[in-house]
Amino acid sequence: MVSVRQIHFGEQQVDLQQWLQQLALSDSQQQQLEATYRYCQNLTDVDTKVVDACLIRAREMVEILLPLNMDIDTLEASLLFTCIDEQVLTLEQVEAEFGERLLPLIKSVQVMDAIRTLQTGTGISASEGQIDNLRRMLLAMVEDVRAVVIKLAEGVVMLREVKNADEETRVVLAREVRDIYAPLANRLGIGQLKWELEDLSFRYLHPDTYKEIAKLLDEKRIDRQNYIEEFVSGLQQQLDADGIRAEVYGRPKHIYSIWKKMQKKNLAFSELFDVRAVRIIAERLQDCYAALGVVHTQWRHLPNEFDDYVATPKPNGYQSIHTVVLGPEAKSVEIQIRTEQMHQDAELGVAAHWKYKEGPQSGKSSGFEEKINWLRKILQWQEDVVESGNLVDEVRSQVFEDRVYVFTPRGDVVDLPAGSTVLDFAYYIHSVVGHRCIGAKIDGRIVPFTTIVETGQRVEIITAKQPNPKRDWLNPSLGYIKTSRARAKIAHFFKLEDKDKNAAAGKEMMETELQRHGLKLEDANSAVQRFNMHALEDLLAAIGGGDIRLNQVINHIQSRHKREQDSDEEALAELVSRPPTKPRQSSGQIEVNGVGNLMTHMAKCCQPLPGDPIYGYITQGRGVSVHREECEQLAGLLGKHPERGVEVVWGESVSGGYTVSIRVIANDRSGLLRDVTTLLANEKSNVLEMRSHSDARQHTAAIELKLELFNMDSLTRLVSRLSQIPGVLEVGRL
């Protein structure tokens, strides 16, 4: 039954003590609520009229919340939230005055504003921001049901406030309440708020129909009241005589439900069976069916109007026995039979179970079941609300179909990608939990590591004292893990755990293979940068661990050694001053020992750019080869023929493009190559060649680019921009 207000909008003055006493709180609760109220009342630097309006709404919300079993923190949070909502109070002020006690609940209520993104009929697909807000809202709802109840109470208060507003304001708000808040209250079984939300929104959206039904009810009120009183009295006497412990009373009829039944069954008001309604509240379940037997024995019932929601509860948990009988004068009477607990569930829904006053230590096992049922109701409500339009597809695909929501043993919600396994869950909690995982339970039942978790399940990880992950977990075909987060943590563990052992094994493998080809271990230094390693030890560890194949490294070293042998090793007797027929650079770009117009060419091994520190190496027949000073091939050549080194500098008339090679290492993902090429196009870089390959083991991709650039500044800028692309791990010059 909808509660009757103690205050009315427009009242600017209120006797606070009298109002608090009417709430029937304990002395400590009354003092606590009074202190919070007076804190809001005494806010400085704000318009007192605005504060008074906030407090009127706040008192209204407190009166709605109190019969719903809400605790004192919820009542205080509703007082503070109204002031925060009107921007006369900030979260920082609340934290300074009340600490962390009320802050999370108030923030959850604010997150609930994402509920407005569920408006239907707009034909507008959900943006990423809307989807993200909706996900956070759902998690906040699961974490603290009190936030939802506060939001529903706010909806009732807002409907009451706009009673005298213009028609457009009333209609817009009523449509929002009808489409969003009322279905949520229905799904959660909070009938006490559901009825008023539906009736008030119906009153604003269909005023003429509402008044017509209300008038018909009022015209029959006296006759109906007398009839019900006699019926209730006779039925109560009959139940008492049969020793059935139950109370009988008449109940007011919900106008919106009357209209809905008239529309659904295409009936006139006079044809309705349940305008006269009686409710039987029994002490025990067996008394419910005993009372049903008395009713059906006393009066003839209509078979098509019988529903047993005790044996088969509604999706929102509602339980009751409904029957319609032909009472005295052959008038139809609807009778609902339920226990006191069923009645509380029907009136308060989840609020009837969520006892915050009992403390976190009580009722742990039942608390898990309540949260799971609560989450399922939330998801079902979402489907009730978004029944058409593009938004439902977006929500289902981006919020629900690609995500699962599971619980930890403490009842915390974990948001995982769809298809995640119990091992993914373990690594989400913490890498240590994943490393030490030796078993898992879902809802108390032991399951294999490959078990895929589903929304609403409670997952518990069994751990050992020491970490002991298995390499098989990284094998995609075995299905142990799905998320890249878990895969990266496992790979990192083995990388650290086995580095020394792998490095020793890799060194032995490398030396054996190099000796077979007549090479030395020092020759492997040239492969360090090629395979994106920081030092030779890292390369050896990667080979020993199987991350890099030995034959790939050997092939690279051989080809590099062959290029060095093929280079001209005979010294020039003197500098060749004759310019080439087709010089690569215009005169004056490179000066050798202070002399320009000499035959020079840029070394392909290091591809220097104007601005790079450079050094020359005299070749036979091809002039001076210009290298970067740190070039490894130059160091090798000078080691064998130091007399061929020559000082070179960039000339004053540097112009034209120069070839440079860059390697980009990134996490392998969809759209990576598109992002790289888009950036190159924006930078107006001339791409001469591009190659890419993926490493399935490390889940990385390497992109090698050959570009035409003009100086070091353009290279530095391009490397910096490439490094900012999401997922890029390293950008280096070859």
XYZ file of C-alpha atoms in Angstrom:
734
model
C 0.000 0.000 0.000
C 1.310 3.466 -0.881
C 2.357 5.383 2.221
C 0.656 8.651 3.135
C 2.894 11.674 3.375
C 3.438 13.547 6.605
C 4.651 16.697 4.822
C 3.605 18.534 1.687
C 5.532 20.509 -0.876
C 5.407 24.209 -0.301
C 5.902 23.926 3.451
C 8.859 26.188 4.216
C 8.775 25.753 7.997
C 8.689 22.482 9.884
C 8.902 21.511 13.535
C 12.005 19.345 13.259
C 11.588 17.626 16.626
C 7.956 16.788 15.927
C 8.848 15.463 12.485
C 11.648 13.282 13.868
C 9.364 11.843 16.534
C 6.818 10.865 13.880
C 9.492 8.741 12.206
C 9.631 6.421 15.236
C 13.418 6.115 15.208
C 15.561 5.077 18.138
C 17.125 7.873 20.211
C 20.570 7.395 18.697
C 19.180 7.280 15.152
C 17.069 10.347 15.813
C 20.108 12.269 17.058
C 22.166 11.144 14.086
C 19.532 12.185 11.558
C 18.953 15.484 13.341
C 22.688 16.321 13.238
C 22.823 15.652 9.485
C 19.636 17.670 8.884
C 20.947 20.654 10.826
C 24.273 20.446 8.971
C 22.384 20.877 5.687
C 20.186 23.556 7.213
C 23.203 25.612 8.330
C 25.099 25.584 5.037
C 26.706 28.965 4.425
C 27.397 30.879 1.215
C 24.329 29.429 -0.486
C 20.781 30.615 -1.131
C 18.668 29.674 1.895
C 15.592 29.295 -0.316
C 17.373 26.629 -2.355
C 18.450 24.821 0.828
C 14.883 24.938 2.163
C 13.604 23.439 -1.102
C 16.244 20.679 -0.850
C 15.209 19.872 2.716
C 11.537 19.659 1.752
C 12.442 17.037 -0.856
C 14.801 15.339 1.601
C 12.103 14.968 4.275
C 9.772 13.500 1.685
C 12.416 10.952 0.649
C 13.130 9.974 4.263
C 9.420 9.259 4.847
C 9.354 7.056 1.740
C 12.539 5.173 2.627
C 11.838 4.498 6.290
C 9.015 1.921 5.741
C 11.315 0.105 3.282
C 13.638 -1.129 6.065
C 16.397 1.302 5.044
C 19.085 1.949 7.663
C 20.108 5.285 9.182
C 23.007 5.694 6.722
C 20.530 5.549 3.833
C 18.326 8.192 5.446
C 21.309 10.472 6.024
C 22.601 9.895 2.477
C 19.210 10.887 1.031
C 19.340 14.171 2.992
C 22.834 14.970 1.736
C 22.190 13.776 -1.817
C 19.375 16.281 -2.385
C 21.755 19.123 -1.470
C 24.539 17.728 -3.651
C 22.113 17.268 -6.524
C 21.186 20.969 -6.324
C 24.896 21.898 -6.078
C 24.632 23.574 -2.691
C 26.912 20.915 -1.194
C 29.979 19.097 -2.552
C 31.339 15.608 -2.053
C 34.489 17.155 -0.588
C 32.434 18.880 2.109
C 30.622 15.623 2.888
C 33.928 13.767 3.194
C 35.367 16.468 5.466
C 32.299 16.409 7.751
C 31.282 12.721 7.703
C 34.424 10.912 6.531
C 34.093 7.818 4.352
C 30.943 6.523 6.030
C 28.388 8.034 3.626
C 30.564 8.963 0.641
C 30.474 5.616 -1.276
C 26.677 5.388 -1.033
C 26.188 8.957 -2.277
C 28.588 8.331 -5.166
C 26.628 5.189 -6.077
C 23.427 7.227 -6.229
C 25.157 9.698 -8.543
C 26.359 6.869 -10.777
C 22.727 5.770 -11.018
C 22.102 8.837 -13.225
C 23.313 6.635 -16.092
C 19.870 5.049 -15.861
C 18.628 7.858 -18.085
C 20.655 6.496 -21.016
C 18.148 3.649 -21.247
C 15.410 5.838 -22.723
C 13.737 3.931 -25.521
C 12.231 5.032 -28.779
C 15.002 7.532 -29.591
C 16.452 5.461 -32.413
C 19.913 6.621 -31.345
C 22.598 4.011 -30.803
C 24.467 4.103 -27.532
C 27.786 5.912 -27.460
C 30.849 4.452 -25.765
C 30.313 6.907 -22.925
C 26.741 5.733 -22.400
C 27.775 2.091 -22.407
C 30.589 2.774 -19.946
C 28.248 4.717 -17.672
C 25.697 1.910 -17.837
C 28.302 -0.706 -16.898
C 29.426 1.367 -13.900
C 25.789 1.918 -12.912
C 24.987 -1.801 -13.001
C 28.007 -2.613 -10.868
C 27.091 0.140 -8.409
C 23.563 -1.266 -8.210
C 24.880 -4.734 -7.473
C 27.309 -3.432 -4.865
C 24.728 -1.446 -2.907
C 20.989 -1.881 -3.371
C 20.365 1.143 -1.173
C 21.476 3.407 -4.042
C 18.678 2.005 -6.208
C 16.044 2.429 -3.518
C 17.117 6.064 -2.966
C 16.830 6.660 -6.713
C 13.347 5.109 -6.818
C 12.275 7.249 -3.863
C 13.597 10.299 -5.694
C 11.417 9.351 -8.672
C 8.323 9.294 -6.457
C 9.210 12.686 -4.958
C 9.845 14.224 -8.374
C 6.444 13.036 -9.595
C 4.785 14.582 -6.562
C 6.684 17.856 -7.054
C 5.532 18.425 -10.644
C 1.842 18.097 -9.795
C 1.294 21.796 -10.523
C 3.995 22.177 -13.197
C 3.311 22.733 -16.894
C 2.089 19.807 -18.981
C 5.347 19.308 -20.895
C 7.372 18.962 -17.672
C 4.884 16.469 -16.240
C 4.763 14.382 -19.417
C 8.545 14.207 -19.874
C 9.103 13.116 -16.279
C 6.153 10.697 -16.297
C 7.405 9.005 -19.451
C 10.864 8.560 -17.913
C 9.385 7.081 -14.746
C 7.039 4.800 -16.649
C 9.805 3.490 -18.949
C 12.664 3.247 -16.457
C 11.902 3.529 -12.754
C 8.580 1.678 -12.589
C 9.927 -1.418 -14.439
C 12.954 -1.401 -12.132
C 10.755 -1.270 -9.020
C 8.618 -4.052 -10.512
C 11.604 -6.236 -11.343
C 12.938 -5.832 -7.815
C 9.521 -6.521 -6.336
C 9.231 -3.223 -4.441
C 5.460 -2.962 -4.800
C 5.171 -0.127 -2.272
C 7.010 2.210 -4.667
C 5.956 0.528 -7.917
C 2.267 1.356 -7.377
C 2.790 5.050 -6.785
C 5.319 5.378 -9.622
C 2.862 3.776 -12.034
C -0.221 5.619 -10.801
C 1.348 9.106 -10.826
C 2.986 8.668 -14.226
C -0.299 7.283 -15.587
C -2.120 10.288 -14.129
C 0.157 12.718 -16.040
C 0.308 10.774 -19.304
C -3.423 9.912 -19.503
C -5.192 12.451 -17.271
C -8.681 11.941 -18.713
C -8.570 8.147 -18.434
C -7.120 8.364 -14.929
C -9.893 10.692 -13.783
C -12.557 8.495 -15.384
C -11.385 5.357 -13.576
C -10.907 7.253 -10.316
C -14.430 8.615 -10.611
C -15.877 5.157 -11.237
C -14.027 3.845 -8.213
C -15.206 6.769 -6.088
C -18.843 6.378 -7.136
C -18.778 2.760 -6.022
C -16.580 3.414 -2.987
C -19.291 3.447 -0.270
C -21.175 0.418 -1.628
C -17.912 -1.401 -2.243
C -16.606 -0.548 1.219
C -19.731 -1.872 2.947
C -19.692 -4.996 0.809
C -15.990 -5.657 1.534
C -16.432 -5.100 5.281
C -19.200 -7.712 5.443
C -17.226 -10.114 3.247
C -14.032 -9.739 5.316
C -15.919 -10.191 8.597
C -17.640 -13.388 7.402
C -14.426 -14.856 5.986
C -12.443 -14.060 9.157
C -15.056 -15.837 11.300
C -14.935 -18.877 9.039
C -11.115 -19.090 9.198
C -11.123 -18.688 12.981
C -13.741 -21.414 13.289
C -11.553 -23.782 11.271
C -8.464 -22.966 13.371
C -6.595 -21.315 10.504
C -4.200 -18.635 11.782
C -4.656 -15.767 9.346
C -5.865 -12.171 9.105
C -8.258 -10.884 6.429
C -8.603 -7.300 5.217
C -9.648 -5.353 2.137
C -7.068 -3.472 0.110
C -7.161 -0.390 -2.136
C -7.043 -1.007 -5.880
C -4.176 0.178 -8.034
C -5.653 2.474 -10.754
C -2.901 1.781 -13.284
C -3.346 -1.996 -12.885
C -7.109 -1.599 -13.445
C -6.494 0.292 -16.685
C -3.818 -2.185 -17.776
C -6.180 -5.133 -17.259
C -8.948 -3.302 -19.116
C -6.590 -2.781 -22.067
C -5.127 -6.296 -21.993
C -8.461 -8.136 -21.853
C -10.487 -5.489 -23.679
C -12.950 -5.208 -20.796
C -15.180 -2.456 -19.560
C -14.834 -1.302 -15.954
C -18.033 -3.093 -14.968
C -16.630 -6.381 -16.315
C -13.567 -6.428 -14.079
C -13.384 -9.152 -11.450
C -10.898 -7.565 -9.085
C -12.364 -4.129 -8.326
C -13.336 -5.673 -4.994
C -10.162 -7.101 -3.485
C -9.460 -8.997 -0.269
C -6.129 -10.170 1.102
C -5.464 -13.053 3.525
C -2.169 -12.952 5.452
C -1.465 -16.378 6.976
C 1.152 -17.362 9.536
C 2.366 -20.490 7.755
C 2.480 -21.818 4.204
C 0.089 -24.677 5.033
C -2.376 -22.080 6.348
C -2.381 -20.455 2.894
C -3.679 -23.594 1.187
C -6.057 -24.298 4.087
C -7.497 -20.801 3.656
C -7.811 -21.411 -0.099
C -9.843 -24.536 0.642
C -12.189 -22.553 2.894
C -12.639 -19.848 0.232
C -13.380 -22.320 -2.564
C -15.741 -24.292 -0.305
C -17.642 -21.176 0.715
C -17.981 -19.593 -2.746
C -17.747 -20.709 -6.337
C -14.461 -19.696 -7.971
C -13.696 -18.804 -11.583
C -11.150 -21.372 -12.882
C -9.659 -19.042 -15.496
C -8.842 -16.467 -12.814
C -6.802 -18.749 -10.557
C -2.983 -18.368 -10.287
C -0.637 -20.106 -7.850
C 2.453 -17.873 -7.685
C 3.613 -19.732 -4.559
C 4.385 -22.899 -6.491
C 5.605 -20.872 -9.490
C 6.902 -17.434 -8.376
C 7.043 -14.485 -10.754
C 10.477 -13.481 -12.153
C 10.828 -10.757 -9.516
C 10.289 -13.277 -6.704
C 6.647 -12.397 -6.048
C 4.705 -15.191 -4.312
C 0.974 -15.309 -3.618
C -2.143 -17.332 -4.414
C -4.693 -15.429 -6.534
C -8.265 -16.513 -6.995
C -11.562 -14.854 -7.951
C -14.834 -16.024 -6.393
C -18.476 -15.066 -6.810
C -19.413 -13.731 -3.382
C -22.799 -12.642 -2.040
C -25.110 -11.122 -4.635
C -22.994 -12.942 -7.289
C -20.402 -10.160 -7.229
C -16.844 -11.062 -8.096
C -14.154 -10.673 -5.428
C -10.416 -11.120 -5.976
C -8.663 -12.839 -3.050
C -4.919 -12.918 -2.547
C -3.476 -15.388 -0.015
C 0.114 -15.201 1.225
C 2.295 -15.517 4.324
C 3.653 -12.518 6.227
C 7.099 -13.083 4.683
C 5.598 -13.236 1.191
C 3.739 -10.029 1.961
C 6.947 -8.283 3.035
C 8.670 -9.514 -0.111
C 5.824 -8.222 -2.277
C 5.834 -4.812 -0.603
C 9.566 -4.267 -0.164
C 11.224 -6.635 -2.662
C 15.007 -6.854 -2.246
C 14.823 -4.208 0.477
C 13.071 -6.767 2.677
C 16.210 -8.961 2.665
C 19.062 -6.496 2.533
C 19.599 -5.897 6.255
C 22.499 -3.505 6.589
C 21.788 -3.088 10.308
C 22.846 -6.675 10.951
C 26.487 -5.986 10.106
C 28.835 -7.607 7.608
C 29.495 -10.744 9.649
C 25.958 -12.111 9.752
C 24.265 -14.253 7.137
C 27.261 -14.707 4.880
C 26.019 -17.713 2.942
C 22.577 -16.276 2.305
C 24.166 -12.960 1.367
C 25.844 -14.561 -1.632
C 22.543 -15.962 -2.873
C 20.847 -12.609 -2.379
C 23.499 -10.809 -4.422
C 23.336 -13.369 -7.198
C 19.537 -13.154 -7.363
C 19.801 -9.382 -7.214
C 22.177 -9.277 -10.168
C 19.945 -11.548 -12.215
C 16.969 -9.285 -11.548
C 18.988 -6.272 -12.679
C 19.870 -7.967 -15.964
C 16.253 -9.041 -16.486
C 15.069 -5.500 -15.820
C 17.456 -4.220 -18.481
C 15.762 -6.508 -20.987
C 12.327 -5.301 -19.824
C 13.260 -1.679 -20.449
C 15.142 -1.693 -23.732
C 12.765 -3.704 -25.887
C 13.326 -1.917 -29.192
C 15.656 0.439 -31.043
C 19.380 0.388 -31.638
C 20.211 0.913 -27.983
C 19.202 -2.599 -26.977
C 21.627 -4.119 -29.498
C 24.432 -1.881 -28.307
C 23.762 -2.663 -24.665
C 23.524 -6.395 -25.199
C 26.637 -6.589 -27.370
C 28.852 -4.160 -25.480
C 27.711 -4.552 -21.884
C 26.296 -8.020 -21.480
C 27.246 -10.307 -24.342
C 30.949 -9.422 -24.159
C 31.122 -9.213 -20.359
C 30.366 -11.494 -17.430
C 29.822 -10.382 -13.834
C 30.912 -12.856 -11.171
C 31.432 -12.657 -7.423
C 34.408 -13.200 -5.158
C 33.910 -15.177 -1.928
C 33.471 -11.838 -0.127
C 30.689 -10.790 -2.492
C 32.676 -8.261 -4.550
C 31.756 -8.015 -8.239
C 34.385 -8.819 -10.877
C 33.834 -7.638 -14.458
C 35.473 -10.023 -16.981
C 35.351 -10.497 -20.775
C 32.910 -13.167 -21.913
C 34.601 -16.547 -22.234
C 36.962 -15.960 -19.312
C 38.010 -19.015 -17.330
C 38.514 -19.480 -13.613
C 42.255 -18.916 -14.203
C 41.485 -15.543 -15.817
C 39.457 -14.742 -12.705
C 42.389 -15.720 -10.456
C 44.828 -13.468 -12.325
C 42.287 -10.640 -12.313
C 42.220 -10.758 -8.508
C 46.027 -10.639 -8.268
C 49.002 -12.120 -10.085
C 50.076 -13.882 -6.858
C 46.646 -15.554 -6.614
C 46.976 -16.735 -10.205
C 50.530 -18.019 -9.769
C 49.553 -19.979 -6.635
C 46.278 -21.318 -8.011
C 45.952 -25.094 -7.633
C 42.171 -25.388 -7.907
C 38.884 -23.494 -8.202
C 35.294 -23.723 -7.030
C 32.171 -22.304 -8.661
C 29.250 -21.975 -6.246
C 31.018 -24.406 -3.919
C 31.670 -27.070 -6.583
C 35.252 -27.895 -7.660
C 35.751 -27.293 -11.390
C 38.658 -27.654 -13.908
C 40.863 -24.658 -14.745
C 39.355 -24.524 -18.242
C 35.813 -23.914 -16.910
C 34.298 -20.728 -18.379
C 32.642 -18.509 -15.767
C 29.098 -17.184 -16.208
C 27.300 -14.144 -14.878
C 26.059 -14.490 -11.303
C 28.428 -17.273 -10.261
C 30.544 -17.150 -7.105
C 34.136 -18.159 -7.834
C 36.612 -19.235 -5.166
C 40.295 -19.861 -5.903
C 42.238 -22.543 -3.998
C 45.895 -21.545 -3.577
C 49.178 -23.146 -2.484
C 51.878 -21.497 -0.375
C 54.345 -21.265 -3.256
C 53.746 -20.084 -6.850
C 53.647 -22.918 -9.361
C 52.166 -21.868 -12.723
C 52.380 -24.268 -15.671
C 53.722 -23.491 -19.143
C 50.721 -25.331 -20.588
C 48.558 -22.437 -19.399
C 50.051 -20.343 -22.210
C 48.995 -22.822 -24.900
C 45.946 -21.246 -26.625
C 44.697 -24.604 -27.886
C 44.325 -25.961 -24.336
C 41.893 -23.214 -23.307
C 43.278 -22.398 -19.858
C 43.124 -18.617 -20.284
C 41.420 -16.129 -22.576
C 42.470 -12.660 -21.425
C 45.727 -11.024 -22.515
C 46.093 -9.749 -18.959
C 46.448 -13.265 -17.545
C 48.663 -14.372 -20.441
C 51.058 -11.463 -19.904
C 51.340 -12.159 -16.172
C 52.131 -15.852 -16.745
C 54.689 -15.083 -19.459
C 56.345 -12.486 -17.221
C 56.600 -15.020 -14.400
C 58.469 -17.549 -16.530
C 60.635 -14.839 -18.019
C 61.877 -13.782 -14.587
C 61.902 -17.263 -13.084
C 63.990 -18.907 -15.807
C 66.135 -16.089 -17.117
C 69.470 -17.288 -15.685
C 68.809 -20.911 -16.571
C 67.597 -20.027 -20.063
C 70.531 -17.688 -20.648
C 73.019 -20.454 -19.839
C 71.183 -22.926 -22.051
C 70.918 -20.377 -24.849
C 74.621 -19.551 -24.654
C 75.546 -23.199 -24.969
C 73.215 -23.662 -27.939
C 74.498 -20.480 -29.614
C 78.206 -21.286 -29.186
C 77.768 -24.799 -30.561
C 75.939 -23.565 -33.658
C 78.307 -20.624 -34.256
C 81.369 -22.883 -34.099
C 79.790 -25.144 -36.708
C 79.605 -22.131 -39.054
C 83.045 -20.786 -38.175
C 81.723 -17.824 -36.200
C 82.317 -16.498 -32.688
C 79.912 -15.542 -29.900
C 80.910 -11.873 -30.330
C 79.341 -11.985 -33.802
C 75.950 -12.478 -32.106
C 76.023 -8.877 -30.854
C 74.775 -7.785 -34.251
C 71.528 -9.712 -33.640
C 70.667 -8.036 -30.317
C 68.981 -4.987 -31.829
C 67.508 -6.992 -34.700
C 65.470 -9.108 -32.254
C 64.476 -6.158 -30.057
C 66.672 -7.084 -27.104
C 68.583 -4.780 -24.768
C 71.631 -6.970 -24.288
C 73.188 -10.210 -25.521
C 72.147 -11.943 -22.274
C 68.484 -11.190 -23.018
C 68.863 -12.671 -26.495
C 70.456 -15.832 -25.118
C 67.703 -16.172 -22.478
C 65.028 -15.826 -25.179
C 66.713 -18.555 -27.220
C 67.028 -20.842 -24.194
C 63.389 -20.253 -23.245
C 62.137 -21.002 -26.757
C 60.809 -17.485 -27.378
C 63.193 -16.980 -30.324
C 64.291 -19.748 -32.687
C 68.042 -20.323 -32.857
C 68.104 -20.821 -36.625
C 66.588 -17.342 -37.126
C 69.423 -15.766 -35.165
C 72.093 -17.807 -36.939
C 70.680 -16.901 -40.355
C 70.783 -13.223 -39.445
C 74.392 -13.423 -38.194
C 75.482 -15.311 -41.324
C 73.886 -12.838 -43.692
C 75.412 -9.925 -41.781
C 78.854 -11.555 -41.859
C 78.540 -12.246 -45.572
C 77.734 -8.589 -46.280
C 80.850 -7.561 -44.425
C 82.978 -9.985 -46.436
C 81.477 -8.766 -49.686
C 82.349 -5.152 -48.888
C 85.508 -3.936 -50.490
C 88.423 -4.579 -48.126
C 91.210 -3.118 -50.222
C 92.371 0.349 -49.193
C 92.548 3.218 -51.664
C 96.003 4.600 -52.197
C 94.520 8.054 -52.189
C 91.146 9.704 -52.089
C 89.284 9.441 -55.368
C 88.183 12.941 -56.268
C 86.414 12.056 -59.540
C 82.649 12.579 -58.985
C 80.351 9.693 -59.930
C 78.342 9.838 -63.114
C 75.073 9.831 -61.148
C 75.815 11.119 -57.646
C 73.263 10.360 -54.928
C 73.703 13.770 -53.288
C 74.190 17.199 -54.742
C 77.617 18.786 -54.236
C 78.392 20.217 -50.872
C 76.253 17.793 -48.887
C 79.216 15.876 -47.434
C 82.719 17.248 -46.823
C 85.649 14.840 -46.482
C 88.558 16.324 -44.535
C 87.132 19.753 -45.322
C 86.883 19.072 -49.066
C 83.515 18.922 -50.821
C 82.482 17.454 -54.206
C 84.054 14.085 -53.415
C 82.447 10.792 -54.331
C 80.373 9.733 -51.312
C 77.402 7.536 -50.656
C 75.215 6.819 -47.663
C 75.820 3.406 -46.075
C 72.773 1.159 -46.315
C 73.580 -0.577 -43.023
C 72.862 2.460 -40.810
C 71.284 5.020 -43.205
C 72.539 8.304 -41.656
C 70.394 11.403 -41.721
C 71.494 15.067 -41.660
C 72.142 15.830 -38.014
C 73.538 12.335 -37.197
C 77.179 12.196 -36.023
C 78.927 10.562 -39.020
C 82.246 9.011 -40.013
C 83.632 7.878 -43.383
C 85.148 4.645 -44.640
C 87.161 4.639 -47.878
C 86.061 1.979 -50.316
C 87.606 1.007 -53.674
C 85.840 2.372 -56.687
C 82.802 3.738 -54.813
C 84.340 6.605 -52.934
C 83.688 7.230 -49.259
C 80.957 5.295 -47.523
C 79.273 7.534 -44.908
C 78.161 5.778 -41.703
C 76.689 6.828 -38.390
C 79.427 6.925 -35.766
C 77.733 4.176 -33.671
C 77.287 1.859 -36.682
C 78.324 -1.692 -35.761
C 79.370 -2.554 -39.324
C 81.609 0.534 -39.420
C 83.230 -0.582 -36.169
C 83.886 -4.009 -37.683
C 85.429 -2.531 -40.844
C 87.635 -0.124 -38.929
C 88.708 -2.952 -36.655
C 90.183 -4.715 -39.675
C 91.327 -1.623 -41.625
C 91.640 1.372 -39.317
C 93.705 3.252 -41.926
C 90.615 3.620 -44.137
C 88.715 5.765 -41.635
C 88.303 9.387 -42.607
C 86.661 12.400 -40.958
C 83.488 13.548 -42.712
C 80.914 16.226 -41.848
C 77.626 17.377 -43.241
C 77.991 20.212 -45.736
C 76.123 23.488 -45.742
C 73.887 22.654 -48.703
C 72.216 19.521 -47.364
C 69.020 18.850 -49.345
C 66.941 16.047 -50.749
C 65.521 12.964 -49.073
C 67.385 10.245 -47.208
C 66.362 6.655 -46.661
C 65.905 5.507 -43.080
C 64.477 2.279 -41.614
C 62.352 2.108 -38.462
C 60.977 -0.859 -36.528
C 57.763 -0.576 -34.486
C 57.100 -3.257 -31.833
C 53.525 -3.302 -30.429
C 50.914 -5.531 -28.840
C 49.204 -7.407 -31.646
C 45.698 -5.991 -32.018
C 43.091 -5.239 -34.622
C 43.583 -1.853 -36.283
C 47.298 -1.448 -35.408
C 48.482 -1.239 -39.027
C 45.657 1.195 -39.815
C 46.732 3.513 -36.973
C 50.375 3.449 -38.115
C 49.597 4.206 -41.770
C 47.147 6.956 -40.803
C 49.852 8.658 -38.712
C 52.368 8.388 -41.559
C 49.865 9.958 -43.936
C 49.178 12.801 -41.509
C 52.925 13.406 -41.136
C 53.250 13.385 -44.952
C 56.011 10.773 -44.704
C 57.100 9.098 -47.949
C 56.909 5.323 -47.345
C 59.294 3.391 -49.581
C 58.688 -0.043 -48.107
C 56.684 -1.675 -45.287
C 56.837 -5.167 -43.808
C 55.061 -6.622 -40.799
C 54.884 -9.935 -38.989
C 53.220 -11.238 -35.808
C 54.677 -13.271 -32.956
C 51.880 -15.578 -31.788
C 53.873 -16.711 -28.767
C 54.453 -13.214 -27.369
C 51.269 -11.719 -28.903
C 53.279 -8.890 -30.440
C 53.600 -7.476 -33.931
C 56.685 -5.976 -35.587
C 56.348 -3.410 -38.393
C 59.463 -2.427 -40.358
C 59.240 0.821 -42.331
C 61.629 2.233 -44.933
C 60.981 5.958 -45.196
C 62.356 8.962 -47.020
C 63.161 11.729 -44.529
C 65.107 15.003 -44.690
C 66.757 15.454 -41.297
C 66.970 14.221 -37.700
C 64.214 16.571 -36.547
C 61.659 14.888 -38.804
C 62.847 11.461 -37.619
C 62.653 12.444 -33.937
C 59.147 13.842 -34.373
C 57.956 10.752 -36.243
C 59.396 8.347 -33.633
C 57.716 10.340 -30.855
C 54.336 10.274 -32.610
C 54.571 6.540 -33.332
C 55.380 5.863 -29.676
C 52.080 7.497 -28.664
C 49.927 5.017 -30.631
C 47.978 2.779 -28.177
C 49.682 -0.570 -27.689
C 53.062 0.464 -29.118
C 55.853 -0.915 -26.933
C 58.976 0.322 -28.717
C 59.994 2.371 -31.749
C 63.608 2.087 -32.869
C 65.806 2.982 -35.773
C 67.471 0.124 -37.644
